[in-house]
Amino acid sequence: MNYDLLIDLHKDNKRQGPGGDEQTIQALQLAGLASSSEPLNVADIGCGTGASTVTLAKHLNADITAVDLFQDFLDILNANAKKHGVADKITTLAGPMEKLLFEKGSLDVIWAEGAIYNMGFAKGVEYFKRFLKPGGILAASEITWLTKERPAEIQQHWDVEYPEIATASDKIKVLEEHGFVLKGYFPLPESSWIDNYYTPLENAYDAFLNKHKSDDARAIIESEKMEVSLYKKYQSYFSYGFYIAQKS
Ligand code: SAH
């Protein structure tokens, strides 16, 4: 995997995965967090360039630590935070989500949009839980089947790409098995995929290919195109589900 190329393709887009400011706010409302008087300790895991981080900072009284593997994304996040006047609420930390440096039981909220799949949902839920206070909130979006059955082509695609894909009821079961109580669930709407993620990505293809004239670069664009066309064809069968759960 050529990470430098992937970073270069994705870093100038507002989001590095499907999502939306409205959906972040909807999840916040389901979490019941909006009106805290004490600053909340929040971690945004796999934050990318910080679309959700900035929205969280605008709506919460919070100290937010934004964690991502790639410093290039965090540099842009810091610039965005300044632009939106919320830099004082955000600290960035480059590192793997598999090895977080928080104290156990120290966080009020763990946020992870389009990112927990990097370690796997069940593993992530189990690992992140230890860093939450009792009553703390985990809000994560995760690839989810919307139907009980689906066409072979899309089934096979996800069986290869992310075998942990499952229906919402199965994902909720994972949360419950790890001691979480579900506070809310909703699937991301089409606009979170197309308007907010795929269209800006498609608009970046030409400049990317002009800048990087390599087989690797062409292969990355081909694979993005394949992903977009599968989404457009099969979007009634899968989406990201947004899960908001409380540690009991
Ligand atoms: N939350 C952002 C980004 C989602 S894309 C958004 O919604 O726009 C997934 C992000 O996870 C990328 O920014 C990628 O750099 C990051 N990532 C991938 N593997 C990671 C890991 N092991 N640890 C931390 N971050 C990781």
mmCIF file of C-alpha atoms and ligand atoms in Angstrom:
data_model
loop_
_atom_site.group_PDB
_atom_site.id
_atom_site.type_symbol
_atom_site.label_atom_id
_atom_site.label_comp_id
_atom_site.label_asym_id
_atom_site.label_seq_id
_atom_site.Cartn_x
_atom_site.Cartn_y
_atom_site.Cartn_z
ATOM 1 C CA MET A 1 0.000 0.000 0.000
ATOM 2 C CA ASN A 2 1.459 3.368 -1.012
ATOM 3 C CA TYR A 3 0.411 5.539 1.937
ATOM 4 C CA ASP A 4 2.052 8.718 0.617
ATOM 5 C CA LEU A 5 -0.087 8.570 -2.506
ATOM 6 C CA LEU A 6 -3.265 7.796 -0.551
ATOM 7 C CA ILE A 7 -2.587 10.693 1.802
ATOM 8 C CA ASP A 8 -1.953 13.021 -1.119
ATOM 9 C CA LEU A 9 -5.221 12.017 -2.805
ATOM 10 C CA HIS A 10 -7.316 12.433 0.347
ATOM 11 C CA LYS A 11 -5.737 15.210 2.376
ATOM 12 C CA ASP A 12 -7.272 18.196 0.600
ATOM 13 C CA ASN A 13 -10.828 16.875 0.870
ATOM 14 C CA LYS A 14 -12.853 17.919 3.878
ATOM 15 C CA ARG A 15 -13.487 14.290 4.805
ATOM 16 C CA GLN A 16 -11.454 11.115 4.349
ATOM 17 C CA GLY A 17 -14.547 8.925 4.598
ATOM 18 C CA PRO A 18 -18.343 9.155 4.330
ATOM 19 C CA GLY A 19 -19.995 11.423 6.898
ATOM 20 C CA GLY A 20 -21.471 14.857 7.404
ATOM 21 C CA ASP A 21 -21.627 17.730 9.884
ATOM 22 C CA GLU A 22 -25.372 17.141 10.295
ATOM 23 C CA GLN A 23 -24.753 13.473 11.065
ATOM 24 C CA THR A 24 -22.056 14.326 13.630
ATOM 25 C CA ILE A 25 -24.567 16.673 15.295
ATOM 26 C CA GLN A 26 -27.310 14.042 15.123
ATOM 27 C CA ALA A 27 -24.995 11.569 16.878
ATOM 28 C CA LEU A 28 -24.127 14.208 19.488
ATOM 29 C CA GLN A 29 -27.807 14.721 20.218
ATOM 30 C CA LEU A 30 -28.361 10.972 20.587
ATOM 31 C CA ALA A 31 -25.397 10.868 22.973
ATOM 32 C CA GLY A 32 -27.081 13.530 25.113
ATOM 33 C CA LEU A 33 -23.824 15.442 25.520
ATOM 34 C CA ALA A 34 -24.628 18.928 24.307
ATOM 35 C CA SER A 35 -25.110 20.701 27.645
ATOM 36 C CA SER A 36 -22.196 19.866 29.928
ATOM 37 C CA SER A 37 -20.842 22.626 32.186
ATOM 38 C CA GLU A 38 -17.483 20.928 32.905
ATOM 39 C CA PRO A 39 -15.157 20.454 29.896
ATOM 40 C CA LEU A 40 -15.514 16.867 28.675
ATOM 41 C CA ASN A 41 -12.466 14.729 27.929
ATOM 42 C CA VAL A 42 -12.960 13.647 24.334
ATOM 43 C CA ALA A 43 -10.854 11.579 21.936
ATOM 44 C CA ASP A 44 -11.526 11.627 18.178
ATOM 45 C CA ILE A 45 -9.865 8.459 16.888
ATOM 46 C CA GLY A 46 -8.835 8.185 13.230
ATOM 47 C CA CYS A 47 -9.756 11.859 12.885
ATOM 48 C CA GLY A 48 -8.156 12.450 9.469
ATOM 49 C CA THR A 49 -8.127 16.199 8.696
ATOM 50 C CA GLY A 50 -10.705 16.694 11.418
ATOM 51 C CA ALA A 51 -14.139 17.299 9.884
ATOM 52 C CA SER A 52 -15.772 15.694 12.931
ATOM 53 C CA THR A 53 -13.191 17.108 15.373
ATOM 54 C CA VAL A 54 -14.029 20.696 14.414
ATOM 55 C CA THR A 55 -17.786 20.014 14.623
ATOM 56 C CA LEU A 56 -17.361 18.435 18.067
ATOM 57 C CA ALA A 57 -15.284 21.407 19.205
ATOM 58 C CA LYS A 58 -17.957 23.843 18.011
ATOM 59 C CA HIS A 59 -20.753 22.035 19.867
ATOM 60 C CA LEU A 60 -19.138 20.793 23.074
ATOM 61 C CA ASN A 61 -17.462 22.253 26.086
ATOM 62 C CA ALA A 62 -14.541 19.876 25.699
ATOM 63 C CA ASP A 63 -10.837 19.178 25.579
ATOM 64 C CA ILE A 64 -10.453 17.052 22.468
ATOM 65 C CA THR A 65 -7.475 14.879 21.586
ATOM 66 C CA ALA A 66 -7.514 14.081 17.882
ATOM 67 C CA VAL A 67 -5.583 10.927 17.019
ATOM 68 C CA ASP A 68 -4.524 9.746 13.571
ATOM 69 C CA LEU A 69 -1.740 7.630 12.179
ATOM 70 C CA PHE A 70 -0.656 10.365 9.763
ATOM 71 C CA GLN A 71 0.885 13.676 10.802
ATOM 72 C CA ASP A 72 0.086 15.168 7.363
ATOM 73 C CA PHE A 73 -3.631 14.911 8.171
ATOM 74 C CA LEU A 74 -3.099 16.352 11.654
ATOM 75 C CA ASP A 75 -1.207 19.379 10.255
ATOM 76 C CA ILE A 76 -4.253 20.192 8.134
ATOM 77 C CA LEU A 77 -6.545 19.546 11.107
ATOM 78 C CA ASN A 78 -4.598 22.088 13.167
ATOM 79 C CA ALA A 79 -4.906 24.676 10.385
ATOM 80 C CA ASN A 80 -8.661 23.983 10.089
ATOM 81 C CA ALA A 81 -9.100 24.275 13.850
ATOM 82 C CA LYS A 82 -7.441 27.714 13.767
ATOM 83 C CA LYS A 83 -9.594 28.814 10.837
ATOM 84 C CA HIS A 84 -12.748 27.856 12.775
ATOM 85 C CA GLY A 85 -11.589 29.438 16.033
ATOM 86 C CA VAL A 86 -11.516 26.177 18.000
ATOM 87 C CA ALA A 87 -7.753 25.495 18.142
ATOM 88 C CA ASP A 88 -7.712 26.012 21.924
ATOM 89 C CA LYS A 89 -10.006 22.993 22.369
ATOM 90 C CA ILE A 90 -7.993 20.541 20.225
ATOM 91 C CA THR A 91 -4.702 18.709 20.725
ATOM 92 C CA THR A 92 -3.433 16.412 17.977
ATOM 93 C CA LEU A 93 -1.550 13.189 18.519
ATOM 94 C CA ALA A 94 0.047 11.096 15.762
ATOM 95 C CA GLY A 95 -0.050 7.391 16.474
ATOM 96 C CA PRO A 96 -1.876 4.101 15.998
ATOM 97 C CA MET A 97 -5.351 3.622 17.465
ATOM 98 C CA GLU A 98 -4.192 0.180 18.594
ATOM 99 C CA LYS A 99 -1.855 1.828 21.130
ATOM 100 C CA LEU A 100 -3.563 4.784 22.753
ATOM 101 C CA LEU A 101 -1.786 6.766 25.428
ATOM 102 C CA PHE A 102 -4.813 7.777 27.495
ATOM 103 C CA GLU A 103 -5.164 6.831 31.153
ATOM 104 C CA LYS A 104 -7.637 4.042 31.767
ATOM 105 C CA GLY A 105 -11.073 5.354 32.752
ATOM 106 C CA SER A 106 -10.155 8.941 31.839
ATOM 107 C CA LEU A 107 -12.366 9.786 28.850
ATOM 108 C CA ASP A 108 -15.983 10.985 28.730
ATOM 109 C CA VAL A 109 -16.287 10.398 24.997
ATOM 110 C CA ILE A 110 -14.574 8.374 22.283
ATOM 111 C CA TRP A 111 -15.542 9.423 18.778
ATOM 112 C CA ALA A 112 -14.535 7.443 15.671
ATOM 113 C CA GLU A 113 -16.063 8.227 12.273
ATOM 114 C CA GLY A 114 -15.204 5.821 9.482
ATOM 115 C CA ALA A 115 -12.106 4.634 11.302
ATOM 116 C CA ILE A 116 -12.729 1.823 13.813
ATOM 117 C CA TYR A 117 -12.604 -0.696 10.926
ATOM 118 C CA ASN A 118 -8.843 -0.185 10.853
ATOM 119 C CA MET A 119 -8.574 -2.349 13.945
ATOM 120 C CA GLY A 120 -11.922 -4.108 13.484
ATOM 121 C CA PHE A 121 -15.168 -3.164 15.219
ATOM 122 C CA ALA A 122 -15.226 -5.820 17.955
ATOM 123 C CA LYS A 123 -11.539 -5.380 18.763
ATOM 124 C CA GLY A 124 -11.903 -1.599 18.768
ATOM 125 C CA VAL A 125 -14.980 -1.645 21.020
ATOM 126 C CA GLU A 126 -13.201 -3.923 23.468
ATOM 127 C CA TYR A 127 -9.986 -1.890 23.418
ATOM 128 C CA PHE A 128 -11.524 1.601 23.565
ATOM 129 C CA LYS A 129 -13.835 0.706 26.452
ATOM 130 C CA ARG A 130 -11.018 0.671 29.002
ATOM 131 C CA PHE A 131 -10.252 4.352 28.372
ATOM 132 C CA LEU A 132 -13.849 5.480 29.065
ATOM 133 C CA LYS A 133 -15.212 6.491 32.431
ATOM 134 C CA PRO A 134 -18.253 4.519 33.593
ATOM 135 C CA GLY A 135 -21.164 6.169 31.773
ATOM 136 C CA GLY A 136 -18.806 7.363 29.019
ATOM 137 C CA ILE A 137 -19.925 7.473 25.398
ATOM 138 C CA LEU A 138 -18.575 5.597 22.393
ATOM 139 C CA ALA A 139 -19.792 7.013 19.071
ATOM 140 C CA ALA A 140 -18.525 5.162 16.021
ATOM 141 C CA SER A 141 -19.577 4.765 12.414
ATOM 142 C CA GLU A 142 -19.048 1.332 10.924
ATOM 143 C CA ILE A 143 -19.814 -0.380 7.621
ATOM 144 C CA THR A 144 -23.198 -2.078 8.017
ATOM 145 C CA TRP A 145 -25.503 -4.265 5.948
ATOM 146 C CA LEU A 146 -28.939 -2.644 5.622
ATOM 147 C CA THR A 147 -30.700 -5.823 4.487
ATOM 148 C CA LYS A 148 -30.719 -9.448 5.516
ATOM 149 C CA GLU A 149 -29.842 -10.608 2.004
ATOM 150 C CA ARG A 150 -27.914 -8.975 -0.820
ATOM 151 C CA PRO A 151 -26.609 -9.658 -4.305
ATOM 152 C CA ALA A 152 -23.558 -11.911 -4.648
ATOM 153 C CA GLU A 153 -21.341 -9.222 -6.205
ATOM 154 C CA ILE A 154 -21.552 -6.866 -3.240
ATOM 155 C CA GLN A 155 -21.471 -9.698 -0.714
ATOM 156 C CA GLN A 156 -18.248 -10.989 -2.257
ATOM 157 C CA HIS A 157 -16.718 -7.510 -2.404
ATOM 158 C CA TRP A 158 -17.187 -6.917 1.312
ATOM 159 C CA ASP A 159 -16.290 -10.496 2.253
ATOM 160 C CA VAL A 160 -12.851 -9.698 0.826
ATOM 161 C CA GLU A 161 -12.528 -6.033 1.860
ATOM 162 C CA TYR A 162 -13.997 -6.231 5.362
ATOM 163 C CA PRO A 163 -15.439 -9.565 6.463
ATOM 164 C CA GLU A 164 -16.574 -8.001 9.754
ATOM 165 C CA ILE A 165 -19.361 -6.145 7.898
ATOM 166 C CA ALA A 166 -22.683 -7.147 9.511
ATOM 167 C CA THR A 167 -26.233 -5.953 10.093
ATOM 168 C CA ALA A 168 -26.938 -3.298 12.719
ATOM 169 C CA SER A 169 -28.485 -5.869 15.065
ATOM 170 C CA ASP A 170 -25.229 -7.861 14.982
ATOM 171 C CA LYS A 171 -23.129 -4.743 15.604
ATOM 172 C CA ILE A 172 -25.395 -3.746 18.504
ATOM 173 C CA LYS A 173 -24.947 -7.234 19.929
ATOM 174 C CA VAL A 174 -21.169 -6.694 19.900
ATOM 175 C CA LEU A 175 -21.628 -3.457 21.820
ATOM 176 C CA GLU A 176 -23.903 -5.143 24.352
ATOM 177 C CA GLU A 177 -21.548 -8.092 24.790
ATOM 178 C CA HIS A 178 -18.814 -5.606 25.725
ATOM 179 C CA GLY A 179 -20.922 -3.865 28.345
ATOM 180 C CA PHE A 180 -22.337 -0.974 26.347
ATOM 181 C CA VAL A 181 -25.968 0.165 26.246
ATOM 182 C CA LEU A 182 -27.129 1.478 22.874
ATOM 183 C CA LYS A 183 -28.291 5.100 22.975
ATOM 184 C CA GLY A 184 -28.903 5.462 19.249
ATOM 185 C CA TYR A 185 -28.278 4.150 15.756
ATOM 186 C CA PHE A 186 -28.822 5.557 12.293
ATOM 187 C CA PRO A 187 -27.412 4.741 8.870
ATOM 188 C CA LEU A 188 -25.595 7.530 7.038
ATOM 189 C CA PRO A 189 -27.688 8.984 4.196
ATOM 190 C CA GLU A 190 -26.605 9.040 0.563
ATOM 191 C CA SER A 191 -25.458 12.679 0.840
ATOM 192 C CA SER A 192 -22.796 11.613 3.378
ATOM 193 C CA TRP A 193 -21.300 9.343 0.707
ATOM 194 C CA ILE A 194 -21.879 11.203 -2.543
ATOM 195 C CA ASP A 195 -21.976 14.946 -1.808
ATOM 196 C CA ASN A 196 -19.557 14.938 1.114
ATOM 197 C CA TYR A 197 -17.064 12.263 0.110
ATOM 198 C CA TYR A 198 -17.180 10.714 -3.364
ATOM 199 C CA THR A 199 -17.894 13.837 -5.444
ATOM 200 C CA PRO A 200 -15.005 15.866 -3.952
ATOM 201 C CA LEU A 201 -12.813 12.773 -4.383
ATOM 202 C CA GLU A 202 -13.812 12.357 -8.035
ATOM 203 C CA ASN A 203 -13.035 16.031 -8.594
ATOM 204 C CA ALA A 204 -9.493 15.419 -7.361
ATOM 205 C CA TYR A 205 -8.674 12.524 -9.741
ATOM 206 C CA ASP A 206 -7.288 14.564 -12.664
ATOM 207 C CA ALA A 207 -4.955 16.781 -10.672
ATOM 208 C CA PHE A 208 -3.722 13.716 -8.761
ATOM 209 C CA LEU A 209 -2.969 11.790 -11.964
ATOM 210 C CA ASN A 210 -1.217 14.787 -13.493
ATOM 211 C CA LYS A 211 0.970 15.113 -10.440
ATOM 212 C CA HIS A 212 1.718 11.389 -10.014
ATOM 213 C CA LYS A 213 2.345 9.656 -13.315
ATOM 214 C CA SER A 214 2.910 6.173 -11.899
ATOM 215 C CA ASP A 215 1.252 2.770 -12.068
ATOM 216 C CA ASP A 216 0.637 2.988 -8.326
ATOM 217 C CA ALA A 217 -1.234 6.264 -8.742
ATOM 218 C CA ARG A 218 -3.333 4.907 -11.607
ATOM 219 C CA ALA A 219 -4.120 1.772 -9.599
ATOM 220 C CA ILE A 220 -5.309 3.872 -6.659
ATOM 221 C CA ILE A 221 -7.701 5.844 -8.880
ATOM 222 C CA GLU A 222 -8.997 2.646 -10.494
ATOM 223 C CA SER A 223 -9.703 1.195 -7.094
ATOM 224 C CA GLU A 224 -11.468 4.393 -5.931
ATOM 225 C CA LYS A 225 -13.576 4.325 -9.106
ATOM 226 C CA MET A 226 -14.547 0.726 -8.438
ATOM 227 C CA GLU A 227 -15.549 1.580 -4.876
ATOM 228 C CA VAL A 228 -17.677 4.531 -6.033
ATOM 229 C CA SER A 229 -19.442 2.465 -8.684
ATOM 230 C CA LEU A 230 -20.176 -0.333 -6.217
ATOM 231 C CA TYR A 231 -21.656 2.183 -3.807
ATOM 232 C CA LYS A 232 -23.825 3.726 -6.522
ATOM 233 C CA LYS A 233 -25.050 0.315 -7.633
ATOM 234 C CA TYR A 234 -25.630 -1.252 -4.216
ATOM 235 C CA GLN A 235 -26.259 1.623 -1.831
ATOM 236 C CA SER A 236 -29.611 0.195 -0.757
ATOM 237 C CA TYR A 237 -27.764 -2.794 0.721
ATOM 238 C CA PHE A 238 -25.049 -1.147 2.804
ATOM 239 C CA SER A 239 -23.998 2.085 4.446
ATOM 240 C CA TYR A 240 -22.054 3.282 7.403
ATOM 241 C CA GLY A 241 -24.148 2.859 10.537
ATOM 242 C CA PHE A 242 -23.590 5.406 13.294
ATOM 243 C CA TYR A 243 -23.651 3.692 16.704
ATOM 244 C CA ILE A 244 -23.898 5.717 19.886
ATOM 245 C CA ALA A 245 -23.430 3.655 23.031
ATOM 246 C CA GLN A 246 -22.833 4.202 26.725
ATOM 247 C CA LYS A 247 -20.433 2.243 28.922
ATOM 248 C CA SER A 248 -22.480 0.768 31.743
HETATM 249 N N1 SAH B 1 -12.682 10.429 10.704
HETATM 250 C C1 SAH B 1 -12.214 11.007 9.458
HETATM 251 C C2 SAH B 1 -11.284 10.076 8.669
HETATM 252 C C3 SAH B 1 -11.860 8.737 8.268
HETATM 253 S S1 SAH B 1 -10.760 7.807 7.199
HETATM 254 C C4 SAH B 1 -13.400 11.386 8.580
HETATM 255 O O1 SAH B 1 -14.501 10.928 8.864
HETATM 256 O O2 SAH B 1 -13.208 12.147 7.635
HETATM 257 C C5 SAH B 1 -9.890 6.761 8.342
HETATM 258 C C6 SAH B 1 -8.766 7.489 9.091
HETATM 259 O O3 SAH B 1 -8.139 6.557 9.951
HETATM 260 C C7 SAH B 1 -7.681 8.058 8.196
HETATM 261 O O4 SAH B 1 -7.474 9.407 8.537
HETATM 262 C C8 SAH B 1 -6.439 7.218 8.508
HETATM 263 O O5 SAH B 1 -5.245 7.943 8.436
HETATM 264 C C9 SAH B 1 -6.734 6.781 9.916
HETATM 265 N N2 SAH B 1 -6.078 5.534 10.307
HETATM 266 C C10 SAH B 1 -5.896 4.413 9.566
HETATM 267 N N3 SAH B 1 -5.320 3.437 10.294
HETATM 268 C C11 SAH B 1 -5.097 3.965 11.519
HETATM 269 C C12 SAH B 1 -4.527 3.473 12.728
HETATM 270 N N4 SAH B 1 -4.073 2.235 12.794
HETATM 271 N N5 SAH B 1 -4.465 4.292 13.793
HETATM 272 C C13 SAH B 1 -4.936 5.565 13.729
HETATM 273 N N6 SAH B 1 -5.490 6.092 12.622
HETATM 274 C C14 SAH B 1 -5.590 5.303 11.533
#
